[in-house]
């Protein structure tokens, strides 16, 4: 994937050497479940997920902090299962290591990914959702200019059997360009 650079971050391809950093944030019970996945239970599990899902992926970047060189999260542009078969639409997803929360880093990363999605990949729409309890993610989504669509009730069953609503948002290419003060 193309490496994206922001003032404080690099979004780059995952590497085999990233397993320790991945495990460091993925074992945190505050991180994965808010994004719909089970916390990692061992470094071996992180290595396995890195091998099977991230290495060679064309959907998920590793987020690197320029300050300390560590991988501190991930950001992906995935197929949107609610819009299966619709061309030009991708769904944004992201997580960040807890020590780095509250500094505006994910908003910075997400804005870079949106610029890439609309300006280089020429997508027509990017969608995103958060679970109702996730006020932090809601703020990232709002600060990126997404429009709220509504609540998809009982949309997903978590790894632990809990059934959750999803609060759904999207941003069209026209809205993205209008937000930059340009009509396309
Ligand atoms: C959601 C997440 C990516 C946010 O990353 P971040 O870098 O801390 O985000 P930012 O600093 O850009 O913005 C966070 C915003 O949430 C606000 N916030 C902090 N605590 C909050 C709370 N308990 N409730 C509501 N908003 C809160 C912050 O004030 C900030 O908003 P502001 O700029 O208006 O003040 C991070 O918390 C995370 O990885 N969480 C676990 C995984 C996750 O939820 N992924 C998203 C799945 S949809």
PDB file of N, CA and C in Angstrom, residues 13-111:
ATOM      1  N   UNK A  13       2.802  -0.199   5.228  1.00  0.00           N
ATOM      2  CA  UNK A  13       2.527  -1.639   5.238  1.00  0.00           C
ATOM      3  C   UNK A  13       3.011  -2.259   6.548  1.00  0.00           C
ATOM      4  N   UNK A  14       2.311  -3.300   6.960  1.00  0.00           N
ATOM      5  CA  UNK A  14       2.747  -4.064   8.137  1.00  0.00           C
ATOM      6  C   UNK A  14       4.001  -4.863   7.810  1.00  0.00           C
ATOM      7  N   UNK A  15       4.854  -5.074   8.833  1.00  0.00           N
ATOM      8  CA  UNK A  15       6.069  -5.873   8.685  1.00  0.00           C
ATOM      9  C   UNK A  15       6.086  -6.961   9.758  1.00  0.00           C
ATOM     10  N   UNK A  16       6.800  -8.040   9.468  1.00  0.00           N
ATOM     11  CA  UNK A  16       6.869  -9.162  10.414  1.00  0.00           C
ATOM     12  C   UNK A  16       7.347  -8.709  11.803  1.00  0.00           C
ATOM     13  N   UNK A  17       8.238  -7.718  11.816  1.00  0.00           N
ATOM     14  CA  UNK A  17       8.844  -7.229  13.076  1.00  0.00           C
ATOM     15  C   UNK A  17       7.849  -6.443  13.935  1.00  0.00           C
ATOM     16  N   UNK A  18       6.640  -6.217  13.453  1.00  0.00           N
ATOM     17  CA  UNK A  18       5.673  -5.392  14.198  1.00  0.00           C
ATOM     18  C   UNK A  18       4.881  -6.179  15.241  1.00  0.00           C
ATOM     19  N   UNK A  19       5.159  -7.495  15.369  1.00  0.00           N
ATOM     20  CA  UNK A  19       4.323  -8.336  16.241  1.00  0.00           C
ATOM     21  C   UNK A  19       4.292  -7.844  17.693  1.00  0.00           C
ATOM     22  N   UNK A  20       5.444  -7.464  18.245  1.00  0.00           N
ATOM     23  CA  UNK A  20       5.479  -7.041  19.658  1.00  0.00           C
ATOM     24  C   UNK A  20       4.613  -5.790  19.874  1.00  0.00           C
ATOM     25  N   UNK A  21       4.755  -4.822  18.961  1.00  0.00           N
ATOM     26  CA  UNK A  21       3.964  -3.596  19.089  1.00  0.00           C
ATOM     27  C   UNK A  21       2.470  -3.903  18.932  1.00  0.00           C
ATOM     28  N   UNK A  22       2.147  -4.797  18.004  1.00  0.00           N
ATOM     29  CA  UNK A  22       0.740  -5.178  17.818  1.00  0.00           C
ATOM     30  C   UNK A  22       0.197  -5.806  19.108  1.00  0.00           C
ATOM     31  N   UNK A  23       0.949  -6.750  19.654  1.00  0.00           N
ATOM     32  CA  UNK A  23       0.493  -7.420  20.877  1.00  0.00           C
ATOM     33  C   UNK A  23       0.324  -6.417  22.024  1.00  0.00           C
ATOM     34  N   UNK A  24       1.246  -5.461  22.090  1.00  0.00           N
ATOM     35  CA  UNK A  24       1.198  -4.475  23.183  1.00  0.00           C
ATOM     36  C   UNK A  24      -0.165  -3.765  23.243  1.00  0.00           C
ATOM     37  N   UNK A  25      -0.692  -3.348  22.078  1.00  0.00           N
ATOM     38  CA  UNK A  25      -1.987  -2.658  22.173  1.00  0.00           C
ATOM     39  C   UNK A  25      -3.170  -3.613  22.018  1.00  0.00           C
ATOM     40  N   UNK A  26      -2.958  -4.729  21.315  1.00  0.00           N
ATOM     41  CA  UNK A  26      -4.095  -5.619  21.028  1.00  0.00           C
ATOM     42  C   UNK A  26      -4.505  -6.468  22.230  1.00  0.00           C
ATOM     43  N   UNK A  27      -3.635  -6.555  23.256  1.00  0.00           N
ATOM     44  CA  UNK A  27      -4.018  -7.321  24.454  1.00  0.00           C
ATOM     45  C   UNK A  27      -4.897  -6.481  25.389  1.00  0.00           C
ATOM     46  N   UNK A  28      -4.980  -5.183  25.129  1.00  0.00           N
ATOM     47  CA  UNK A  28      -5.693  -4.249  26.009  1.00  0.00           C
ATOM     48  C   UNK A  28      -7.212  -4.431  25.840  1.00  0.00           C
ATOM     49  N   UNK A  29      -7.930  -4.762  26.914  1.00  0.00           N
ATOM     50  CA  UNK A  29      -9.382  -4.975  26.784  1.00  0.00           C
ATOM     51  C   UNK A  29     -10.162  -3.714  26.416  1.00  0.00           C
ATOM     52  N   UNK A  30      -9.519  -2.538  26.482  1.00  0.00           N
ATOM     53  CA  UNK A  30     -10.199  -1.295  26.076  1.00  0.00           C
ATOM     54  C   UNK A  30     -10.095  -1.050  24.568  1.00  0.00           C
ATOM     55  N   UNK A  31      -9.278  -1.828  23.860  1.00  0.00           N
ATOM     56  CA  UNK A  31      -9.009  -1.509  22.456  1.00  0.00           C
ATOM     57  C   UNK A  31      -9.852  -2.372  21.500  1.00  0.00           C
ATOM     58  N   UNK A  32      -9.569  -3.675  21.415  1.00  0.00           N
ATOM     59  CA  UNK A  32     -10.227  -4.529  20.413  1.00  0.00           C
ATOM     60  C   UNK A  32     -11.746  -4.565  20.515  1.00  0.00           C
ATOM     61  N   UNK A  33     -12.300  -4.810  21.717  1.00  0.00           N
ATOM     62  CA  UNK A  33     -13.758  -4.933  21.810  1.00  0.00           C
ATOM     63  C   UNK A  33     -14.508  -3.696  21.313  1.00  0.00           C
ATOM     64  N   UNK A  34     -13.915  -2.509  21.458  1.00  0.00           N
ATOM     65  CA  UNK A  34     -14.579  -1.293  20.965  1.00  0.00           C
ATOM     66  C   UNK A  34     -14.642  -1.284  19.439  1.00  0.00           C
ATOM     67  N   UNK A  35     -13.791  -2.121  18.811  1.00  0.00           N
ATOM     68  CA  UNK A  35     -13.787  -2.219  17.353  1.00  0.00           C
ATOM     69  C   UNK A  35     -14.356  -3.561  16.886  1.00  0.00           C
ATOM     70  N   UNK A  36     -14.830  -4.385  17.826  1.00  0.00           N
ATOM     71  CA  UNK A  36     -15.506  -5.626  17.442  1.00  0.00           C
ATOM     72  C   UNK A  36     -14.650  -6.874  17.475  1.00  0.00           C
ATOM     73  N   UNK A  37     -13.453  -6.801  18.058  1.00  0.00           N
ATOM     74  CA  UNK A  37     -12.634  -8.019  18.127  1.00  0.00           C
ATOM     75  C   UNK A  37     -12.106  -8.295  19.535  1.00  0.00           C
ATOM     76  N   UNK A  38     -11.812  -9.571  19.747  1.00  0.00           N
ATOM     77  CA  UNK A  38     -11.379 -10.082  21.054  1.00  0.00           C
ATOM     78  C   UNK A  38      -9.943  -9.635  21.335  1.00  0.00           C
ATOM     79  N   UNK A  39      -9.624  -9.232  22.575  1.00  0.00           N
ATOM     80  CA  UNK A  39      -8.232  -8.914  22.875  1.00  0.00           C
ATOM     81  C   UNK A  39      -7.316 -10.115  22.602  1.00  0.00           C
ATOM     82  N   UNK A  40      -6.109  -9.847  22.135  1.00  0.00           N
ATOM     83  CA  UNK A  40      -5.161 -10.939  21.887  1.00  0.00           C
ATOM     84  C   UNK A  40      -4.691 -11.513  23.228  1.00  0.00           C
ATOM     85  N   UNK A  41      -4.540 -12.842  23.251  1.00  0.00           N
ATOM     86  CA  UNK A  41      -4.191 -13.487  24.514  1.00  0.00           C
ATOM     87  C   UNK A  41      -2.720 -13.826  24.626  1.00  0.00           C
ATOM     88  N   UNK A  42      -1.976 -13.747  23.526  1.00  0.00           N
ATOM     89  CA  UNK A  42      -0.539 -14.075  23.571  1.00  0.00           C
ATOM     90  C   UNK A  42       0.149 -13.432  22.376  1.00  0.00           C
ATOM     91  N   UNK A  43       1.464 -13.338  22.485  1.00  0.00           N
ATOM     92  CA  UNK A  43       2.253 -12.816  21.374  1.00  0.00           C
ATOM     93  C   UNK A  43       2.114 -13.745  20.149  1.00  0.00           C
ATOM     94  N   UNK A  44       1.939 -15.041  20.406  1.00  0.00           N
ATOM     95  CA  UNK A  44       1.767 -15.990  19.283  1.00  0.00           C
ATOM     96  C   UNK A  44       0.483 -15.658  18.517  1.00  0.00           C
ATOM     97  N   UNK A  45      -0.574 -15.312  19.256  1.00  0.00           N
ATOM     98  CA  UNK A  45      -1.829 -14.955  18.586  1.00  0.00           C
ATOM     99  C   UNK A  45      -1.622 -13.708  17.720  1.00  0.00           C
ATOM    100  N   UNK A  46      -0.885 -12.729  18.253  1.00  0.00           N
ATOM    101  CA  UNK A  46      -0.626 -11.516  17.469  1.00  0.00           C
ATOM    102  C   UNK A  46       0.185 -11.854  16.220  1.00  0.00           C
ATOM    103  N   UNK A  47       1.191 -12.747  16.372  1.00  0.00           N
ATOM    104  CA  UNK A  47       2.009 -13.140  15.201  1.00  0.00           C
ATOM    105  C   UNK A  47       1.141 -13.802  14.140  1.00  0.00           C
ATOM    106  N   UNK A  48       0.223 -14.655  14.609  1.00  0.00           N
ATOM    107  CA  UNK A  48      -0.652 -15.381  13.691  1.00  0.00           C
ATOM    108  C   UNK A  48      -1.569 -14.409  12.932  1.00  0.00           C
ATOM    109  N   UNK A  49      -2.143 -13.452  13.653  1.00  0.00           N
ATOM    110  CA  UNK A  49      -3.043 -12.477  13.018  1.00  0.00           C
ATOM    111  C   UNK A  49      -2.264 -11.581  12.065  1.00  0.00           C
ATOM    112  N   UNK A  50      -1.057 -11.206  12.475  1.00  0.00           N
ATOM    113  CA  UNK A  50      -0.187 -10.408  11.599  1.00  0.00           C
ATOM    114  C   UNK A  50       0.059 -11.174  10.291  1.00  0.00           C
ATOM    115  N   UNK A  51       0.420 -12.453  10.412  1.00  0.00           N
ATOM    116  CA  UNK A  51       0.703 -13.284   9.222  1.00  0.00           C
ATOM    117  C   UNK A  51      -0.524 -13.417   8.328  1.00  0.00           C
ATOM    118  N   UNK A  52      -1.665 -13.742   8.951  1.00  0.00           N
ATOM    119  CA  UNK A  52      -2.845 -14.112   8.151  1.00  0.00           C
ATOM    120  C   UNK A  52      -3.635 -12.909   7.659  1.00  0.00           C
ATOM    121  N   UNK A  53      -3.641 -11.815   8.433  1.00  0.00           N
ATOM    122  CA  UNK A  53      -4.545 -10.716   8.076  1.00  0.00           C
ATOM    123  C   UNK A  53      -3.843  -9.441   7.623  1.00  0.00           C
ATOM    124  N   UNK A  54      -2.643  -9.190   8.151  1.00  0.00           N
ATOM    125  CA  UNK A  54      -2.035  -7.873   7.901  1.00  0.00           C
ATOM    126  C   UNK A  54      -0.902  -7.903   6.878  1.00  0.00           C
ATOM    127  N   UNK A  55      -0.010  -8.919   6.954  1.00  0.00           N
ATOM    128  CA  UNK A  55       1.128  -8.931   6.029  1.00  0.00           C
ATOM    129  C   UNK A  55       0.611  -9.119   4.603  1.00  0.00           C
ATOM    130  N   UNK A  56       0.991  -8.227   3.721  1.00  0.00           N
ATOM    131  CA  UNK A  56       0.539  -8.320   2.327  1.00  0.00           C
ATOM    132  C   UNK A  56      -0.868  -7.780   2.121  1.00  0.00           C
ATOM    133  N   UNK A  57      -1.490  -7.246   3.173  1.00  0.00           N
ATOM    134  CA  UNK A  57      -2.858  -6.721   3.043  1.00  0.00           C
ATOM    135  C   UNK A  57      -2.875  -5.488   2.146  1.00  0.00           C
ATOM    136  N   UNK A  58      -3.939  -5.349   1.374  1.00  0.00           N
ATOM    137  CA  UNK A  58      -4.136  -4.117   0.597  1.00  0.00           C
ATOM    138  C   UNK A  58      -5.247  -3.282   1.236  1.00  0.00           C
ATOM    139  N   UNK A  59      -5.576  -3.595   2.505  1.00  0.00           N
ATOM    140  CA  UNK A  59      -6.675  -2.892   3.189  1.00  0.00           C
ATOM    141  C   UNK A  59      -6.241  -2.189   4.464  1.00  0.00           C
ATOM    142  N   UNK A  60      -5.185  -2.683   5.121  1.00  0.00           N
ATOM    143  CA  UNK A  60      -4.891  -2.203   6.477  1.00  0.00           C
ATOM    144  C   UNK A  60      -3.457  -1.666   6.583  1.00  0.00           C
ATOM    145  N   UNK A  61      -3.349  -0.415   7.025  1.00  0.00           N
ATOM    146  CA  UNK A  61      -2.033   0.174   7.302  1.00  0.00           C
ATOM    147  C   UNK A  61      -1.665  -0.036   8.769  1.00  0.00           C
ATOM    148  N   UNK A  62      -0.360  -0.105   9.031  1.00  0.00           N
ATOM    149  CA  UNK A  62       0.163   0.057  10.389  1.00  0.00           C
ATOM    150  C   UNK A  62       0.347   1.556  10.608  1.00  0.00           C
ATOM    151  N   UNK A  63      -0.056   2.033  11.793  1.00  0.00           N
ATOM    152  CA  UNK A  63       0.153   3.447  12.137  1.00  0.00           C
ATOM    153  C   UNK A  63       1.413   3.536  12.988  1.00  0.00           C
ATOM    154  N   UNK A  64       2.391   4.289  12.504  1.00  0.00           N
ATOM    155  CA  UNK A  64       3.669   4.433  13.212  1.00  0.00           C
ATOM    156  C   UNK A  64       3.771   5.844  13.779  1.00  0.00           C
ATOM    157  N   UNK A  65       4.138   5.944  15.066  1.00  0.00           N
ATOM    158  CA  UNK A  65       4.401   7.252  15.682  1.00  0.00           C
ATOM    159  C   UNK A  65       5.794   7.700  15.254  1.00  0.00           C
ATOM    160  N   UNK A  66       5.889   8.872  14.635  1.00  0.00           N
ATOM    161  CA  UNK A  66       7.216   9.363  14.217  1.00  0.00           C
ATOM    162  C   UNK A  66       8.071   9.688  15.440  1.00  0.00           C
ATOM    163  N   UNK A  67       7.400  10.033  16.542  1.00  0.00           N
ATOM    164  CA  UNK A  67       8.123  10.439  17.749  1.00  0.00           C
ATOM    165  C   UNK A  67       8.984   9.311  18.301  1.00  0.00           C
ATOM    166  N   UNK A  68       8.430   8.085  18.331  1.00  0.00           N
ATOM    167  CA  UNK A  68       9.195   6.985  18.941  1.00  0.00           C
ATOM    168  C   UNK A  68       9.377   5.780  18.016  1.00  0.00           C
ATOM    169  N   UNK A  69       8.858   5.845  16.796  1.00  0.00           N
ATOM    170  CA  UNK A  69       9.080   4.766  15.831  1.00  0.00           C
ATOM    171  C   UNK A  69       8.248   3.517  16.069  1.00  0.00           C
ATOM    172  N   UNK A  70       7.361   3.560  17.060  1.00  0.00           N
ATOM    173  CA  UNK A  70       6.566   2.352  17.361  1.00  0.00           C
ATOM    174  C   UNK A  70       5.298   2.276  16.514  1.00  0.00           C
ATOM    175  N   UNK A  71       4.855   1.034  16.257  1.00  0.00           N
ATOM    176  CA  UNK A  71       3.534   0.848  15.658  1.00  0.00           C
ATOM    177  C   UNK A  71       2.519   1.012  16.778  1.00  0.00           C
ATOM    178  N   UNK A  72       1.612   1.974  16.624  1.00  0.00           N
ATOM    179  CA  UNK A  72       0.704   2.323  17.733  1.00  0.00           C
ATOM    180  C   UNK A  72      -0.764   2.083  17.376  1.00  0.00           C
ATOM    181  N   UNK A  73      -1.008   1.453  16.223  1.00  0.00           N
ATOM    182  CA  UNK A  73      -2.394   1.164  15.877  1.00  0.00           C
ATOM    183  C   UNK A  73      -2.511   0.739  14.435  1.00  0.00           C
ATOM    184  N   UNK A  74      -3.740   0.622  13.983  1.00  0.00           N
ATOM    185  CA  UNK A  74      -3.987   0.251  12.589  1.00  0.00           C
ATOM    186  C   UNK A  74      -5.158   1.065  12.057  1.00  0.00           C
ATOM    187  N   UNK A  75      -5.161   1.191  10.749  1.00  0.00           N
ATOM    188  CA  UNK A  75      -6.271   1.880  10.088  1.00  0.00           C
ATOM    189  C   UNK A  75      -6.521   1.149   8.774  1.00  0.00           C
ATOM    190  N   UNK A  76      -7.791   0.848   8.502  1.00  0.00           N
ATOM    191  CA  UNK A  76      -8.106   0.101   7.289  1.00  0.00           C
ATOM    192  C   UNK A  76      -9.215   0.735   6.480  1.00  0.00           C
ATOM    193  N   UNK A  77      -9.150   0.506   5.177  1.00  0.00           N
ATOM    194  CA  UNK A  77     -10.255   0.831   4.271  1.00  0.00           C
ATOM    195  C   UNK A  77     -10.709  -0.503   3.697  1.00  0.00           C
ATOM    196  N   UNK A  78     -11.847  -0.971   4.213  1.00  0.00           N
ATOM    197  CA  UNK A  78     -12.310  -2.326   3.937  1.00  0.00           C
ATOM    198  C   UNK A  78     -13.538  -2.303   3.033  1.00  0.00           C
ATOM    199  N   UNK A  79     -13.885  -3.482   2.487  1.00  0.00           N
ATOM    200  CA  UNK A  79     -15.184  -3.616   1.841  1.00  0.00           C
ATOM    201  C   UNK A  79     -16.272  -3.359   2.871  1.00  0.00           C
ATOM    202  N   UNK A  80     -17.362  -2.713   2.439  1.00  0.00           N
ATOM    203  CA  UNK A  80     -18.466  -2.428   3.357  1.00  0.00           C
ATOM    204  C   UNK A  80     -19.527  -3.509   3.165  1.00  0.00           C
ATOM    205  N   UNK A  81     -19.660  -4.386   4.155  1.00  0.00           N
ATOM    206  CA  UNK A  81     -20.575  -5.529   3.976  1.00  0.00           C
ATOM    207  C   UNK A  81     -22.035  -5.073   3.872  1.00  0.00           C
ATOM    208  N   UNK A  82     -22.342  -3.863   4.351  1.00  0.00           N
ATOM    209  CA  UNK A  82     -23.730  -3.374   4.224  1.00  0.00           C
ATOM    210  C   UNK A  82     -24.002  -2.857   2.817  1.00  0.00           C
ATOM    211  N   UNK A  83     -22.950  -2.667   2.032  1.00  0.00           N
ATOM    212  CA  UNK A  83     -23.108  -2.172   0.657  1.00  0.00           C
ATOM    213  C   UNK A  83     -22.387  -3.115  -0.308  1.00  0.00           C
ATOM    214  N   UNK A  84     -22.505  -4.417  -0.040  1.00  0.00           N
ATOM    215  CA  UNK A  84     -21.795  -5.416  -0.841  1.00  0.00           C
ATOM    216  C   UNK A  84     -22.134  -5.255  -2.321  1.00  0.00           C
ATOM    217  N   UNK A  85     -21.115  -5.265  -3.154  1.00  0.00           N
ATOM    218  CA  UNK A  85     -21.333  -5.191  -4.597  1.00  0.00           C
ATOM    219  C   UNK A  85     -21.455  -3.785  -5.130  1.00  0.00           C
ATOM    220  N   UNK A  86     -21.495  -2.783  -4.229  1.00  0.00           N
ATOM    221  CA  UNK A  86     -21.581  -1.393  -4.699  1.00  0.00           C
ATOM    222  C   UNK A  86     -20.157  -0.903  -4.970  1.00  0.00           C
ATOM    223  N   UNK A  87     -19.847  -0.538  -6.227  1.00  0.00           N
ATOM    224  CA  UNK A  87     -18.473  -0.107  -6.506  1.00  0.00           C
ATOM    225  C   UNK A  87     -18.178   1.268  -5.908  1.00  0.00           C
ATOM    226  N   UNK A  88     -16.897   1.502  -5.607  1.00  0.00           N
ATOM    227  CA  UNK A  88     -16.464   2.834  -5.175  1.00  0.00           C
ATOM    228  C   UNK A  88     -16.787   3.161  -3.739  1.00  0.00           C
ATOM    229  N   UNK A  89     -17.122   2.147  -2.936  1.00  0.00           N
ATOM    230  CA  UNK A  89     -17.430   2.396  -1.517  1.00  0.00           C
ATOM    231  C   UNK A  89     -16.504   1.558  -0.642  1.00  0.00           C
ATOM    232  N   UNK A  90     -15.905   2.191   0.360  1.00  0.00           N
ATOM    233  CA  UNK A  90     -15.129   1.434   1.345  1.00  0.00           C
ATOM    234  C   UNK A  90     -15.487   1.899   2.746  1.00  0.00           C
ATOM    235  N   UNK A  91     -15.210   1.032   3.709  1.00  0.00           N
ATOM    236  CA  UNK A  91     -15.548   1.325   5.101  1.00  0.00           C
ATOM    237  C   UNK A  91     -14.266   1.522   5.914  1.00  0.00           C
ATOM    238  N   UNK A  92     -14.240   2.608   6.656  1.00  0.00           N
ATOM    239  CA  UNK A  92     -13.076   2.941   7.481  1.00  0.00           C
ATOM    240  C   UNK A  92     -13.157   2.217   8.831  1.00  0.00           C
ATOM    241  N   UNK A  93     -12.010   1.714   9.285  1.00  0.00           N
ATOM    242  CA  UNK A  93     -11.934   1.127  10.626  1.00  0.00           C
ATOM    243  C   UNK A  93     -10.580   1.452  11.226  1.00  0.00           C
ATOM    244  N   UNK A  94     -10.509   1.583  12.563  1.00  0.00           N
ATOM    245  CA  UNK A  94      -9.234   1.979  13.169  1.00  0.00           C
ATOM    246  C   UNK A  94      -9.186   1.631  14.646  1.00  0.00           C
ATOM    247  N   UNK A  95      -7.969   1.417  15.130  1.00  0.00           N
ATOM    248  CA  UNK A  95      -7.722   1.315  16.575  1.00  0.00           C
ATOM    249  C   UNK A  95      -6.376   1.963  16.886  1.00  0.00           C
ATOM    250  N   UNK A  96      -6.255   2.421  18.138  1.00  0.00           N
ATOM    251  CA  UNK A  96      -5.028   3.081  18.576  1.00  0.00           C
ATOM    252  C   UNK A  96      -4.659   2.567  19.969  1.00  0.00           C
ATOM    253  N   UNK A  97      -3.377   2.400  20.188  1.00  0.00           N
ATOM    254  CA  UNK A  97      -2.867   2.000  21.496  1.00  0.00           C
ATOM    255  C   UNK A  97      -3.297   3.025  22.561  1.00  0.00           C
ATOM    256  N   UNK A  98      -3.710   2.516  23.729  1.00  0.00           N
ATOM    257  CA  UNK A  98      -4.352   3.404  24.700  1.00  0.00           C
ATOM    258  C   UNK A  98      -3.459   4.568  25.166  1.00  0.00           C
ATOM    259  N   UNK A  99      -2.153   4.345  25.275  1.00  0.00           N
ATOM    260  CA  UNK A  99      -1.252   5.439  25.732  1.00  0.00           C
ATOM    261  C   UNK A  99      -1.298   6.655  24.815  1.00  0.00           C
ATOM    262  N   UNK A 100      -1.787   6.456  23.592  1.00  0.00           N
ATOM    263  CA  UNK A 100      -1.739   7.545  22.603  1.00  0.00           C
ATOM    264  C   UNK A 100      -3.099   8.207  22.389  1.00  0.00           C
ATOM    265  N   UNK A 101      -4.101   7.773  23.138  1.00  0.00           N
ATOM    266  CA  UNK A 101      -5.434   8.363  22.978  1.00  0.00           C
ATOM    267  C   UNK A 101      -5.445   9.830  23.402  1.00  0.00           C
ATOM    268  N   UNK A 102      -6.383  10.570  22.846  1.00  0.00           N
ATOM    269  CA  UNK A 102      -6.670  11.923  23.321  1.00  0.00           C
ATOM    270  C   UNK A 102      -5.699  12.992  22.844  1.00  0.00           C
ATOM    271  N   UNK A 103      -4.889  12.682  21.827  1.00  0.00           N
ATOM    272  CA  UNK A 103      -3.950  13.683  21.294  1.00  0.00           C
ATOM    273  C   UNK A 103      -4.305  14.086  19.867  1.00  0.00           C
ATOM    274  N   UNK A 104      -5.470  13.642  19.407  1.00  0.00           N
ATOM    275  CA  UNK A 104      -5.865  13.977  18.038  1.00  0.00           C
ATOM    276  C   UNK A 104      -5.200  13.117  16.975  1.00  0.00           C
ATOM    277  N   UNK A 105      -4.533  12.022  17.411  1.00  0.00           N
ATOM    278  CA  UNK A 105      -3.767  11.237  16.439  1.00  0.00           C
ATOM    279  C   UNK A 105      -4.660  10.478  15.459  1.00  0.00           C
ATOM    280  N   UNK A 106      -5.762   9.883  15.963  1.00  0.00           N
ATOM    281  CA  UNK A 106      -6.575   9.118  15.019  1.00  0.00           C
ATOM    282  C   UNK A 106      -7.309  10.031  14.048  1.00  0.00           C
ATOM    283  N   UNK A 107      -7.678  11.205  14.507  1.00  0.00           N
ATOM    284  CA  UNK A 107      -8.303  12.153  13.577  1.00  0.00           C
ATOM    285  C   UNK A 107      -7.296  12.515  12.478  1.00  0.00           C
ATOM    286  N   UNK A 108      -6.051  12.701  12.871  1.00  0.00           N
ATOM    287  CA  UNK A 108      -4.995  13.013  11.888  1.00  0.00           C
ATOM    288  C   UNK A 108      -4.825  11.854  10.885  1.00  0.00           C
ATOM    289  N   UNK A 109      -4.794  10.633  11.389  1.00  0.00           N
ATOM    290  CA  UNK A 109      -4.629   9.463  10.511  1.00  0.00           C
ATOM    291  C   UNK A 109      -5.841   9.284   9.597  1.00  0.00           C
ATOM    292  N   UNK A 110      -7.035   9.431  10.169  1.00  0.00           N
ATOM    293  CA  UNK A 110      -8.259   9.206   9.382  1.00  0.00           C
ATOM    294  C   UNK A 110      -8.393  10.255   8.277  1.00  0.00           C
ATOM    295  N   UNK A 111      -8.011  11.496   8.568  1.00  0.00           N
ATOM    296  CA  UNK A 111      -8.097  12.538   7.530  1.00  0.00           C
ATOM    297  C   UNK A 111      -7.129  12.233   6.386  1.00  0.00           C
TER     298      UNK A 111
END
